[in-house]
mmCIF file of C-alpha atoms in Angstrom:
data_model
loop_
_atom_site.group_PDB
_atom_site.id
_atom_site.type_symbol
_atom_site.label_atom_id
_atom_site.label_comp_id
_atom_site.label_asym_id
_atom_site.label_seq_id
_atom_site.Cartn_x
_atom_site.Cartn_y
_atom_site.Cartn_z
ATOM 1 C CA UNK A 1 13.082 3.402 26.865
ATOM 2 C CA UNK A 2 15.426 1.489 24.487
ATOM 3 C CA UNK A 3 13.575 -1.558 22.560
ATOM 4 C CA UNK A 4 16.046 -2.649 20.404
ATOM 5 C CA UNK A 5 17.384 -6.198 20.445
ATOM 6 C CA UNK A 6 20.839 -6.568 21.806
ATOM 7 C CA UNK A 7 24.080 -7.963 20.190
ATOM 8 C CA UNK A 8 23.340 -11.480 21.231
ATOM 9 C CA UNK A 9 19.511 -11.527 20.104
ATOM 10 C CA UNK A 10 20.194 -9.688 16.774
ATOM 11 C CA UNK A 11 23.369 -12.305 16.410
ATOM 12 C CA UNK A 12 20.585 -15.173 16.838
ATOM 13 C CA UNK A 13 17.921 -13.450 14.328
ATOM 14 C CA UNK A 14 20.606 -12.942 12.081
ATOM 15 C CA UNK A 15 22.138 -16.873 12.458
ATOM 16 C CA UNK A 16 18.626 -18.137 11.795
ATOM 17 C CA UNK A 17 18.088 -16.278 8.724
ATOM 18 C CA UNK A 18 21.325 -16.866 7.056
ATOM 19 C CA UNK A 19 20.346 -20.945 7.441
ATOM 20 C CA UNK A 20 16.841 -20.630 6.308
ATOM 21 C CA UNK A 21 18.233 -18.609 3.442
ATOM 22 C CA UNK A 22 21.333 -20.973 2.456
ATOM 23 C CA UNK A 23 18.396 -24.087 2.948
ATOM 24 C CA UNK A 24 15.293 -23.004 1.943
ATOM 25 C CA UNK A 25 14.101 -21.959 -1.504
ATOM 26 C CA UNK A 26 10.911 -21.875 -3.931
ATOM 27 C CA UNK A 27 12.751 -25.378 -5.448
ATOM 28 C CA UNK A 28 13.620 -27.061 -2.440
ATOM 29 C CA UNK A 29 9.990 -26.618 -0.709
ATOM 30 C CA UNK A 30 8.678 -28.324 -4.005
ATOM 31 C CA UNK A 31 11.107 -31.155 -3.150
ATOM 32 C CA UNK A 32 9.717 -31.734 0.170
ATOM 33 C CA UNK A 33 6.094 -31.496 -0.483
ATOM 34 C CA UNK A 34 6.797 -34.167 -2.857
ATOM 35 C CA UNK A 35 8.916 -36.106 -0.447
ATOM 36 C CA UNK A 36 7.593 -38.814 2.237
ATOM 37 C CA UNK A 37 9.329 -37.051 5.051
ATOM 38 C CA UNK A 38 7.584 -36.056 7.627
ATOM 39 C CA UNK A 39 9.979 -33.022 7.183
ATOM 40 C CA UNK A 40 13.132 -31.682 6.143
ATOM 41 C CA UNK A 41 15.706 -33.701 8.564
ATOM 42 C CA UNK A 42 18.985 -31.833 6.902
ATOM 43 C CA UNK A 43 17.505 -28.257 8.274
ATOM 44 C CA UNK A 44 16.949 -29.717 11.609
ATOM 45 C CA UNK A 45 20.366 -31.108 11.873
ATOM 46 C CA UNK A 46 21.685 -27.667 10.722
ATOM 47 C CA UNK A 47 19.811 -25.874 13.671
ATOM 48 C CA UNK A 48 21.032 -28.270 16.402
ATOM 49 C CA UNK A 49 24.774 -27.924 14.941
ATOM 50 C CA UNK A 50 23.874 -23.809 15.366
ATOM 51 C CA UNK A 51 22.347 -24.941 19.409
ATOM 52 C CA UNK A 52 19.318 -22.866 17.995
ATOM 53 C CA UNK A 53 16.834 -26.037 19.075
ATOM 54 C CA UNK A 54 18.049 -25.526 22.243
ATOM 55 C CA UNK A 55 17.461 -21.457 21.964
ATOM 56 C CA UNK A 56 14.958 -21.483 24.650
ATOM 57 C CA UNK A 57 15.884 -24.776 26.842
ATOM 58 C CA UNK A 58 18.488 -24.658 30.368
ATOM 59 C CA UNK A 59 21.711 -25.000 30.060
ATOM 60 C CA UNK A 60 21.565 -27.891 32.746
ATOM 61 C CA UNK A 61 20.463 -29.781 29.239
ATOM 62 C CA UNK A 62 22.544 -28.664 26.704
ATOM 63 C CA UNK A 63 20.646 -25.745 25.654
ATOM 64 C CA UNK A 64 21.472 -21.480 25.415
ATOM 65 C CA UNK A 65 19.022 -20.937 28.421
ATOM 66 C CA UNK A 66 17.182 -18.109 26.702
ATOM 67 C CA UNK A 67 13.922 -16.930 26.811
ATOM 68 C CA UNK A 68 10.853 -16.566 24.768
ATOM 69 C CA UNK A 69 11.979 -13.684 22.751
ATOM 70 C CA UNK A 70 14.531 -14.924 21.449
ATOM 71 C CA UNK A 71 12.832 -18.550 20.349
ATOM 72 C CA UNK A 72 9.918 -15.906 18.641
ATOM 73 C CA UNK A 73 12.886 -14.207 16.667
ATOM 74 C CA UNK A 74 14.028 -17.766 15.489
ATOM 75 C CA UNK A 75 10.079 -18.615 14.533
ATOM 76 C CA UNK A 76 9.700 -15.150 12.716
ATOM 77 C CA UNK A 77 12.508 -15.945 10.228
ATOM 78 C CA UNK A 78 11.080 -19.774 9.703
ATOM 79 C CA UNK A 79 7.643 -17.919 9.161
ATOM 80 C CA UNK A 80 9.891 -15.609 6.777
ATOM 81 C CA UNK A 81 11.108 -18.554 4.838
ATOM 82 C CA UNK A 82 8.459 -20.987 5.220
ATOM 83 C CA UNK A 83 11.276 -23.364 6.865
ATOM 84 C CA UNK A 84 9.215 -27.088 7.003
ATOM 85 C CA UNK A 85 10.487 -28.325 10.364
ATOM 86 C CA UNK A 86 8.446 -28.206 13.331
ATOM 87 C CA UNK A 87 9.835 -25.540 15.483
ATOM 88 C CA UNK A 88 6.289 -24.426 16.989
ATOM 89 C CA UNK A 89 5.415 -27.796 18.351
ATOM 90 C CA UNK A 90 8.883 -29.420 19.514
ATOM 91 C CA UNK A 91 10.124 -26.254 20.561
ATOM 92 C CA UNK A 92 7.399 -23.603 21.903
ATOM 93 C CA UNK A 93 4.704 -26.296 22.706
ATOM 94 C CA UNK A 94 6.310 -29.365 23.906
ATOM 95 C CA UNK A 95 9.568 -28.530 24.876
ATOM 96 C CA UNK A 96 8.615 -24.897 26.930
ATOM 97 C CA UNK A 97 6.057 -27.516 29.048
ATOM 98 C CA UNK A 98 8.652 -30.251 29.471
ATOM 99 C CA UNK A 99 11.159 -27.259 30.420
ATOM 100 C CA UNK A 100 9.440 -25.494 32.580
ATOM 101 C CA UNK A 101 7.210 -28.202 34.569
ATOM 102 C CA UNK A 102 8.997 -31.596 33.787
ATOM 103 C CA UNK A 103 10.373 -33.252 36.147
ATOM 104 C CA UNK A 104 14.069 -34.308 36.425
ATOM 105 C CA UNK A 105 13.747 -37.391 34.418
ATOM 106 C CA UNK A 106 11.434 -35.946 32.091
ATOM 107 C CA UNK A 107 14.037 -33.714 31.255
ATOM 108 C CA UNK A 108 17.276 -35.801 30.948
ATOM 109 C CA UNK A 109 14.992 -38.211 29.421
ATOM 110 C CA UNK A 110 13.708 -35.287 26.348
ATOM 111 C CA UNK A 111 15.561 -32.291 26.019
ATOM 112 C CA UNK A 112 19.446 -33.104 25.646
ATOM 113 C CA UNK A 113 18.361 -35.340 22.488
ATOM 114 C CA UNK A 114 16.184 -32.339 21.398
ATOM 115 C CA UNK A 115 18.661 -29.864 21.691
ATOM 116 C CA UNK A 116 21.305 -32.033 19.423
ATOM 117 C CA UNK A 117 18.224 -33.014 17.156
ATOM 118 C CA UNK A 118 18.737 -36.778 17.435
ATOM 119 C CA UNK A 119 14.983 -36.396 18.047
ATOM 120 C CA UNK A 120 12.221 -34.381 17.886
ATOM 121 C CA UNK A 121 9.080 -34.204 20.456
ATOM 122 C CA UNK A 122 5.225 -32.675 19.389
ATOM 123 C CA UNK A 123 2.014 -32.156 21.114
ATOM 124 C CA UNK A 124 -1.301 -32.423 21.223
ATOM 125 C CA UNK A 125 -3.529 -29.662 22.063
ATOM 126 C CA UNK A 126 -6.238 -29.342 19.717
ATOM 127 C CA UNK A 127 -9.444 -31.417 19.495
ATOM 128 C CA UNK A 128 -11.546 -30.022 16.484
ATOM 129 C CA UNK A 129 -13.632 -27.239 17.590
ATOM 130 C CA UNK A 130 -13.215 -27.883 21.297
ATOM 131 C CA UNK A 131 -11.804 -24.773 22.879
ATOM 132 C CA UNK A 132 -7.802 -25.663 23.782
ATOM 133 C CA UNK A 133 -8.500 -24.658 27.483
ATOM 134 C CA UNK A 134 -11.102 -27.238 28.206
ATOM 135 C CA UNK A 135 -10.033 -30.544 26.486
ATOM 136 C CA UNK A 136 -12.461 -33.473 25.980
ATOM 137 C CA UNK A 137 -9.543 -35.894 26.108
ATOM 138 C CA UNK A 138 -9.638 -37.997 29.634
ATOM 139 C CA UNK A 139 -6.662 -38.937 32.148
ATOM 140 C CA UNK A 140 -8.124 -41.329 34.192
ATOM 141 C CA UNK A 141 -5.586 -43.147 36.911
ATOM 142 C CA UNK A 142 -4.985 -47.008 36.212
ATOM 143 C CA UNK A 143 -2.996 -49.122 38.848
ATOM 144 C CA UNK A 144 0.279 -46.693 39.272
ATOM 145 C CA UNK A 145 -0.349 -44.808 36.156
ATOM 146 C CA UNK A 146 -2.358 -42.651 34.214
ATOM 147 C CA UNK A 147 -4.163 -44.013 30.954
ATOM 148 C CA UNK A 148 -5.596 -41.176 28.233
ATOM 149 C CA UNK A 149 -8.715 -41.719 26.420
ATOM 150 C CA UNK A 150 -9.787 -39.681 23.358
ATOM 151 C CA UNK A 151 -9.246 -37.780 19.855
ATOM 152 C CA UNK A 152 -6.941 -35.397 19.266
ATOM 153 C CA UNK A 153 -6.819 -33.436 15.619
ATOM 154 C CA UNK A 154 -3.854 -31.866 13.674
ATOM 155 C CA UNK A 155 -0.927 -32.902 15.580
ATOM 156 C CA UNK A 156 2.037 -31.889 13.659
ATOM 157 C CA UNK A 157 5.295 -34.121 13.079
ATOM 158 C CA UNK A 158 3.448 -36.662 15.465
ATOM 159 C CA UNK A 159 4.577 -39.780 13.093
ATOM 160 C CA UNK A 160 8.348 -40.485 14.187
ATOM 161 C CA UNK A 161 7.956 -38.119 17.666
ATOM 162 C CA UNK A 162 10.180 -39.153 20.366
ATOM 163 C CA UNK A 163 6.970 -38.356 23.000
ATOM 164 C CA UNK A 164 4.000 -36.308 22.792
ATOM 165 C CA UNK A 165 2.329 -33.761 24.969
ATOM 166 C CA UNK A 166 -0.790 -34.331 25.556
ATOM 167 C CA UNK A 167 -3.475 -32.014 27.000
ATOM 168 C CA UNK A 168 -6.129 -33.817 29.264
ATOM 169 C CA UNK A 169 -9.058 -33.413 31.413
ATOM 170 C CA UNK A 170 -8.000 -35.216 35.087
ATOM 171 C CA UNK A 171 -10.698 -36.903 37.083
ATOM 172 C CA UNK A 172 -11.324 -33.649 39.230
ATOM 173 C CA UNK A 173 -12.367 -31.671 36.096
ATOM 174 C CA UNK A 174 -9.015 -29.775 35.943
ATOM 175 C CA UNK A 175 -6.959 -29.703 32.393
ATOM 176 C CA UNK A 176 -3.603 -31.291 32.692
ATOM 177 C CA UNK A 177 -0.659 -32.069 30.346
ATOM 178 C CA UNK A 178 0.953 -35.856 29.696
ATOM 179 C CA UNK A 179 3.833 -37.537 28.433
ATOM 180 C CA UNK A 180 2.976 -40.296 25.791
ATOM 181 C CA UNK A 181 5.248 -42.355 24.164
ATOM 182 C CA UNK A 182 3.404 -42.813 20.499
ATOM 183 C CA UNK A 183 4.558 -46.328 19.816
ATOM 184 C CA UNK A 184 2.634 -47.709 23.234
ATOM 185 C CA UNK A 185 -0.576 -49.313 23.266
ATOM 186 C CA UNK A 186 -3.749 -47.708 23.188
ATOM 187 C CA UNK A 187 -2.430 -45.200 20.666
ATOM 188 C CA UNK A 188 -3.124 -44.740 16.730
ATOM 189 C CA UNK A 189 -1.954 -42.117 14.253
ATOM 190 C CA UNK A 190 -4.423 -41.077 11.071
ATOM 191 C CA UNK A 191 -1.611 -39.399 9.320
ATOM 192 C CA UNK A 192 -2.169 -36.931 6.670
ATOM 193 C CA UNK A 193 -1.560 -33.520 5.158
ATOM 194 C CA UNK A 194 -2.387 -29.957 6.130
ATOM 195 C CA UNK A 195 -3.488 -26.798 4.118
ATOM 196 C CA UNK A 196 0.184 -26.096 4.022
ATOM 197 C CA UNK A 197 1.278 -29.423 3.123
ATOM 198 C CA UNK A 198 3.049 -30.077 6.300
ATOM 199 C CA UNK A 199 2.516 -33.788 7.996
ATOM 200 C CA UNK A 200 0.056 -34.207 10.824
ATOM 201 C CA UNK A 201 -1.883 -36.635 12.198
ATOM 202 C CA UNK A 202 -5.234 -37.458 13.972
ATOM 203 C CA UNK A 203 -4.604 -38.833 17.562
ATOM 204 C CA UNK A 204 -6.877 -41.557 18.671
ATOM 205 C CA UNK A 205 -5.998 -43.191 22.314
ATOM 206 C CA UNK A 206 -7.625 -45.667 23.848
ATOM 207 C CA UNK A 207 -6.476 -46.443 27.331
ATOM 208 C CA UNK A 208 -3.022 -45.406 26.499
ATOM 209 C CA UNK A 209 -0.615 -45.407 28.871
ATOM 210 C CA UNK A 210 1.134 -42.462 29.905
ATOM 211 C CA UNK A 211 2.758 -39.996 32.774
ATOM 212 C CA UNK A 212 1.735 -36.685 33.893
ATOM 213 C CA UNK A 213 4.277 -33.699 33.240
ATOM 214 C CA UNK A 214 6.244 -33.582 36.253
ATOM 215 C CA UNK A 215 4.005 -33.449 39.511
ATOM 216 C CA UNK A 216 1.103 -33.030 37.700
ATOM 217 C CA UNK A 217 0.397 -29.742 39.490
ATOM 218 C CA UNK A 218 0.123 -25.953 38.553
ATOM 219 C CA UNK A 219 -1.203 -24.633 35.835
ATOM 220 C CA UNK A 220 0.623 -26.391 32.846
ATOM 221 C CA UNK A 221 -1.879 -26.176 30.029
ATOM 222 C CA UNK A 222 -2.710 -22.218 30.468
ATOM 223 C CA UNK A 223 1.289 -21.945 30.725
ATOM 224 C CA UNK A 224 1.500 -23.318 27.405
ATOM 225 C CA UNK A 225 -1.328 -22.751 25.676
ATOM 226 C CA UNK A 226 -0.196 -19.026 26.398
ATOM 227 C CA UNK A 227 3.266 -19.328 25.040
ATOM 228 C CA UNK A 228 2.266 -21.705 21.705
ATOM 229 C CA UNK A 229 -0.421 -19.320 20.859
ATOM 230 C CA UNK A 230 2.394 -16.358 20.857
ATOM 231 C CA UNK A 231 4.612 -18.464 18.956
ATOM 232 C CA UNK A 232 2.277 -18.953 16.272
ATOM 233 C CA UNK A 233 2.041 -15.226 15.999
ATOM 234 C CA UNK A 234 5.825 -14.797 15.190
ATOM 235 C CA UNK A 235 5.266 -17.428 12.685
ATOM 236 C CA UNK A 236 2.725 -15.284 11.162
ATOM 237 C CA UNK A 237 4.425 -12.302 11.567
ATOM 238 C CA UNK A 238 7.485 -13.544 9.247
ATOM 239 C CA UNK A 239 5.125 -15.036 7.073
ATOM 240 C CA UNK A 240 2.926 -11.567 6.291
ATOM 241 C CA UNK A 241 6.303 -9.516 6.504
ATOM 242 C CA UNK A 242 7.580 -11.755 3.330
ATOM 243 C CA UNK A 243 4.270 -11.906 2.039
ATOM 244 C CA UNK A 244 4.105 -8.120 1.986
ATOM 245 C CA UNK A 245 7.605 -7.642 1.166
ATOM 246 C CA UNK A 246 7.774 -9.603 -2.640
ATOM 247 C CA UNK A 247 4.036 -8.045 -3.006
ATOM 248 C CA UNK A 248 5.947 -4.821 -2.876
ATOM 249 C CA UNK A 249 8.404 -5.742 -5.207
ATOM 250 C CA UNK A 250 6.351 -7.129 -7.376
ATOM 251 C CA UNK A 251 3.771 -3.955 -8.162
ATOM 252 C CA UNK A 252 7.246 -2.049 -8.055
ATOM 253 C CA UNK A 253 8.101 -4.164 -11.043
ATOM 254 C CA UNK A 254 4.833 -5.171 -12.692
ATOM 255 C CA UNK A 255 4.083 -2.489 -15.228
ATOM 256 C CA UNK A 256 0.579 -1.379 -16.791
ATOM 257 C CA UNK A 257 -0.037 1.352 -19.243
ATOM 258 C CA UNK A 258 2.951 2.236 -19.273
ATOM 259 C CA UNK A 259 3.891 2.510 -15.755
ATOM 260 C CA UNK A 260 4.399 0.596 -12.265
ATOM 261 C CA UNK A 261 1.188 -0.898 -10.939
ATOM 262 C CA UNK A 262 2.427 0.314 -7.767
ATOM 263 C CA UNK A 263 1.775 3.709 -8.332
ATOM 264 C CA UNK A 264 -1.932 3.558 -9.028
ATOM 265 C CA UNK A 265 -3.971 4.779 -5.728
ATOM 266 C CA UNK A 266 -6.033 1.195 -5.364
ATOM 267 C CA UNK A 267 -2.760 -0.845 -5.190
ATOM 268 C CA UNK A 268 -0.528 1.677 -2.989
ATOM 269 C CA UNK A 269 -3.400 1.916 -0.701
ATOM 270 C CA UNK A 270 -4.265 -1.920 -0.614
ATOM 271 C CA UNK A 271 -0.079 -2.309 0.309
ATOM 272 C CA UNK A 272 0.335 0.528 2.752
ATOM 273 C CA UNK A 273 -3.050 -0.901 4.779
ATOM 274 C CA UNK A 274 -1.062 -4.259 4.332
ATOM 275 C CA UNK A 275 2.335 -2.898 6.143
ATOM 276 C CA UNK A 276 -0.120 -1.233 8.849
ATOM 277 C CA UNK A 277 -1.299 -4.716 9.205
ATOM 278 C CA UNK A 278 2.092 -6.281 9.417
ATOM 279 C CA UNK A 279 3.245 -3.921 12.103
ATOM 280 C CA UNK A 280 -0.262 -3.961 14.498
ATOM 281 C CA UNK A 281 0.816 -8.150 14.355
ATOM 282 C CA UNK A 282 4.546 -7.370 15.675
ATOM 283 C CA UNK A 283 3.691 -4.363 18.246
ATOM 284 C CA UNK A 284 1.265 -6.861 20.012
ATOM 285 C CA UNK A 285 3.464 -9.633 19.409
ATOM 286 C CA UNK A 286 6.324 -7.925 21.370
ATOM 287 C CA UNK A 287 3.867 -6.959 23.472
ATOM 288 C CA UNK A 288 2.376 -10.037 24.447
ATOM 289 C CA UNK A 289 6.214 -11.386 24.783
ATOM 290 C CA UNK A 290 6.961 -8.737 26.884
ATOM 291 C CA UNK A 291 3.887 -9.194 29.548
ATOM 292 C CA UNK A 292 4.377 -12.946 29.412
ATOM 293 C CA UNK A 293 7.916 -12.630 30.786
ATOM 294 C CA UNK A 294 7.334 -10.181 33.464
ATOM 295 C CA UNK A 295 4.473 -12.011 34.504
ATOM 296 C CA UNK A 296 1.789 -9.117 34.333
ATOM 297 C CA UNK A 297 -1.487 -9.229 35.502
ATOM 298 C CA UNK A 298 -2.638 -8.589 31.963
ATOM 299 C CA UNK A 299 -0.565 -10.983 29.856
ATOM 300 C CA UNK A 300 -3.834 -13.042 29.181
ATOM 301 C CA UNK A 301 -5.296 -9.942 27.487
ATOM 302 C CA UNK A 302 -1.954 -9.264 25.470
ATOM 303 C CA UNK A 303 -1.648 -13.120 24.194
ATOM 304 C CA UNK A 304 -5.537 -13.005 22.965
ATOM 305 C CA UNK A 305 -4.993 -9.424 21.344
ATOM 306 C CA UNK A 306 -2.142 -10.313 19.732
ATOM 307 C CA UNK A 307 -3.399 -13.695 18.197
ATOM 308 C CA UNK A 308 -6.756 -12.086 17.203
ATOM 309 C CA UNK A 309 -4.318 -9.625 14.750
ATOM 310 C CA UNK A 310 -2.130 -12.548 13.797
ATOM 311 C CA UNK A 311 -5.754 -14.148 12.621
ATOM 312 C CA UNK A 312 -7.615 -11.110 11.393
ATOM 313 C CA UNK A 313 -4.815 -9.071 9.884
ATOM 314 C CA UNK A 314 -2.884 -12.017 9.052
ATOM 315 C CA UNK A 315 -5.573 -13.007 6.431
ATOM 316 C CA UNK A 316 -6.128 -9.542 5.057
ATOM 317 C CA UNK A 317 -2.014 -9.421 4.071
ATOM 318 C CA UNK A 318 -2.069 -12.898 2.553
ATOM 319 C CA UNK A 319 -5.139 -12.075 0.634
ATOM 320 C CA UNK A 320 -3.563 -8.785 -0.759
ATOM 321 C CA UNK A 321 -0.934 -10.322 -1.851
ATOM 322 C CA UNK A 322 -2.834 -12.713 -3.528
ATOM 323 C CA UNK A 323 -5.346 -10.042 -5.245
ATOM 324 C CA UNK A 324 -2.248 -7.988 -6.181
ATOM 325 C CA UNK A 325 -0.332 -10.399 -7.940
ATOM 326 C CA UNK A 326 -3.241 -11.096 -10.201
ATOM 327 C CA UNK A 327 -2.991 -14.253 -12.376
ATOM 328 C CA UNK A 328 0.149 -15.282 -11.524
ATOM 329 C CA UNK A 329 -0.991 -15.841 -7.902
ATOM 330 C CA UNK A 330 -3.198 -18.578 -8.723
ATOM 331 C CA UNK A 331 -0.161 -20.417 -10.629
ATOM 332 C CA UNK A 332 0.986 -23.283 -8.090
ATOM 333 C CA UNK A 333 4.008 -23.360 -9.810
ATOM 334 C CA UNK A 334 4.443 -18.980 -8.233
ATOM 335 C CA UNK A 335 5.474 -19.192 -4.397
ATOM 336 C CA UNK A 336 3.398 -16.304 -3.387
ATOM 337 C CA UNK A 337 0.418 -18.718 -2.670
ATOM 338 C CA UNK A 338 2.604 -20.985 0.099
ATOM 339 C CA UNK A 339 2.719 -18.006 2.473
ATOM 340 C CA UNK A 340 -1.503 -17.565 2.047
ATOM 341 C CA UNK A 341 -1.426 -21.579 2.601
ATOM 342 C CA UNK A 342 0.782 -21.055 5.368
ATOM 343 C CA UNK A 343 -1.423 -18.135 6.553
ATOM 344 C CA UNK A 344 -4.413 -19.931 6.515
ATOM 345 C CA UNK A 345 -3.196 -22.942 8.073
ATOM 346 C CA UNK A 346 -1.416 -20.917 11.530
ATOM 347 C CA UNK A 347 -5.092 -18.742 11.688
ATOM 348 C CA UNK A 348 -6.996 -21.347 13.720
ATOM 349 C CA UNK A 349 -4.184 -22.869 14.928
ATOM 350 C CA UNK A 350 -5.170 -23.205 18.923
ATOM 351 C CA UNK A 351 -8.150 -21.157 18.409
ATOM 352 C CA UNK A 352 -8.870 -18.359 15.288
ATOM 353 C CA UNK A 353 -9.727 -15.006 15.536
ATOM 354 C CA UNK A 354 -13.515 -15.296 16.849
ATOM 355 C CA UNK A 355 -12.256 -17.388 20.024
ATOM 356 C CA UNK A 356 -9.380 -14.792 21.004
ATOM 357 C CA UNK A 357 -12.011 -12.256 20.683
ATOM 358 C CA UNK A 358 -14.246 -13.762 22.622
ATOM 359 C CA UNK A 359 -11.600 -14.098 25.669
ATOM 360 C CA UNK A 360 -11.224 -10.573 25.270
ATOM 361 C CA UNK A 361 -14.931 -10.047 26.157
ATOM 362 C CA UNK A 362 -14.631 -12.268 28.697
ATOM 363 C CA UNK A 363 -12.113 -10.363 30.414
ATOM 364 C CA UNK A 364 -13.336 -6.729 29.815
ATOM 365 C CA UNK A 365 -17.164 -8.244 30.637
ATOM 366 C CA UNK A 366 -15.786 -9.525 34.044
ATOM 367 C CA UNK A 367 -13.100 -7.047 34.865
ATOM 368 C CA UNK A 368 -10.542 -9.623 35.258
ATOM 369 C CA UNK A 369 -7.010 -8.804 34.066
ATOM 370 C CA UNK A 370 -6.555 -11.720 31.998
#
């Protein structure tokens, strides 16, 4: 069987990585992280003018109509780069759910501005330690509509968000997903800064209005919660591959008594297990991709085992890289430390390692595919 991308996916992976290299650099993320922005707006336009915000969205509204491969090859070379724009939550988070179980005016209404990146859209999932499957956040019904009542933590690019997705537990118990508009009433936004120094904010709602995603039916909120947690694993596999790539060049370089660091046994050994690492973290990536879009029995199992190496391998790259650049890792001033920041930050993102292990027990306890 032949694995290898085709033209048209290696042409995207390539487009995407000659624009994060031709924007992004060591100087320029210093400019931003110093900037009031909630992120870099140039870059964005520069992906919309490629149609690569609309990799994964229909044609029907302006997008390529591609899949989730192809949006994962696009995250892995903003992981690579450490691109500040937020791909993961307008594109694999909100926009997949509006996509896929929006309805008709939901769509006209969010994607076509998404796709020319007149606007951006974000959602929120998370809720502090509350497991993302079973939100604590309320949708209670309210005359015609729906009103949302609770906290939501860490929602990125939220401040300036055309709408939000929100997950929510509906009167019959069952987790749902809404569309908010962040400037109604009822809402408030705690912004702040993450790990990695990207913008979020806490969401606080208080009988905020706003509409369920399309009919309200189905299984939105596994859908997603599926696809988001994948995407987050691309991010971390560009961000380990780079990590693990200038870690290489640097023992290669570095020289001690006389000779490479690289070639003494504890470093070669600490970078080989690192490129085993980086490799289990794409093979279930791919994986996980793969099952998703055939709709397998066992994607649930793929998504959790590749997200528990994102986490757990993940952490050992970014701290080898840290250990092996010695003194000059610690320097701020060095890049190597944004990809352990941005390592760190991406871990618990949606649940860390311990939870996705955990649903793996679950299954193989039970029996159940996913």
């Amino acid at each position: 069987m032949d694995f290898s991308l085709s033209e048209e996916q290696t042409a995207i992976q390539e487009l995407a990585r000659q624009i994060f290299s031709d924007a992004v650099s060591d100087e320029s993320l210093r400019a931003v992280d110093k900037s009031e922005a909630v992120f870099d707006t140039a870059l964005w336009k520069q992906l919309a003018e490629a149609n690569l915000l609309g990799i994964a969205v229909d044609e029907a509204q302006d997008g390529m109509g591609m899949g989730l491969l192809e949006l994962c090859l696009l995250l892995e070379e903003q992981g690579r780069h450490l691109a500040p724009v937020p791909l993961v939550p307008a594109l694999a988070q909100a926009g997949l759910a509006i996509a896929r179980f929006g309805s008709d005016a939901q769509k006209r209404a969010l994607l076509p501005g998404l796709v020319a990146g007149d606007h951006w859209l974000t959602a929120a999932l998370q809720e502090g330690t509350q497991p993302a499957e079973a939100p604590g956040t309320t949708a209670a019904r309210k005359g015609a509509g729906v009103v949302l009542n609770g906290v939501k933590s860490t929602v990125a690019a939220a401040d300036g968000a055309r709408a939000i997705v929100v997950s929510a537990r509906r009167e019959d118990g069952t987790p749902g997903l809404f569309v908010l508009d962040p400037t109604s009433g009822g809402v408030a936004l705690e912004p702040r800064r993450a790990t990695h120094h990207a913008h979020v904010a806490t969401l606080r709602l208080a009988d905020a209005a706003a509409e369920p995603l399309g009919a309200g039916t189905g299984d939105a909120l596994a859908f997603t919660l599926a696809r988001a947690r994948v995407a987050t694993c691309a991010v971390m596999l560009g961000v380990t591959a780079e990590a693990l790539r200038r870690t290489a060049e640097y023992v290669g370089s570095r020289k001690q008594f006389g000779k490479p660091i690289g070639t003494f046994q504890g470093v070669a050994l600490r970078t080989a297990d690192a490129y085993i690492d980086v490799e289990c973290i794409r093979s279930t990536l791919w994986q996980a991709i793969y099952q998703l879009d055939s709709g397998a029995p066992t994607a649930g199992r793929a998504v959790a085992l590749a997200k528990w190496w994102a986490c757990r391998a993940g952490q050992r790259v970014v701290h080898s890289a840290q250990h092996l650049h010695g003194g000059i890792g610690s320097d701020v001033e060095y890049p190597i430390h944004r990809f352990f920041l941005w390592a760190k930050a991406h871990e618990t993102e949606l649940g860390g390692a311990s939870h996705h292990l955990a649903l793996l027990g679950d299954a193989l306890a039970s029996g159940a595919a996913a």
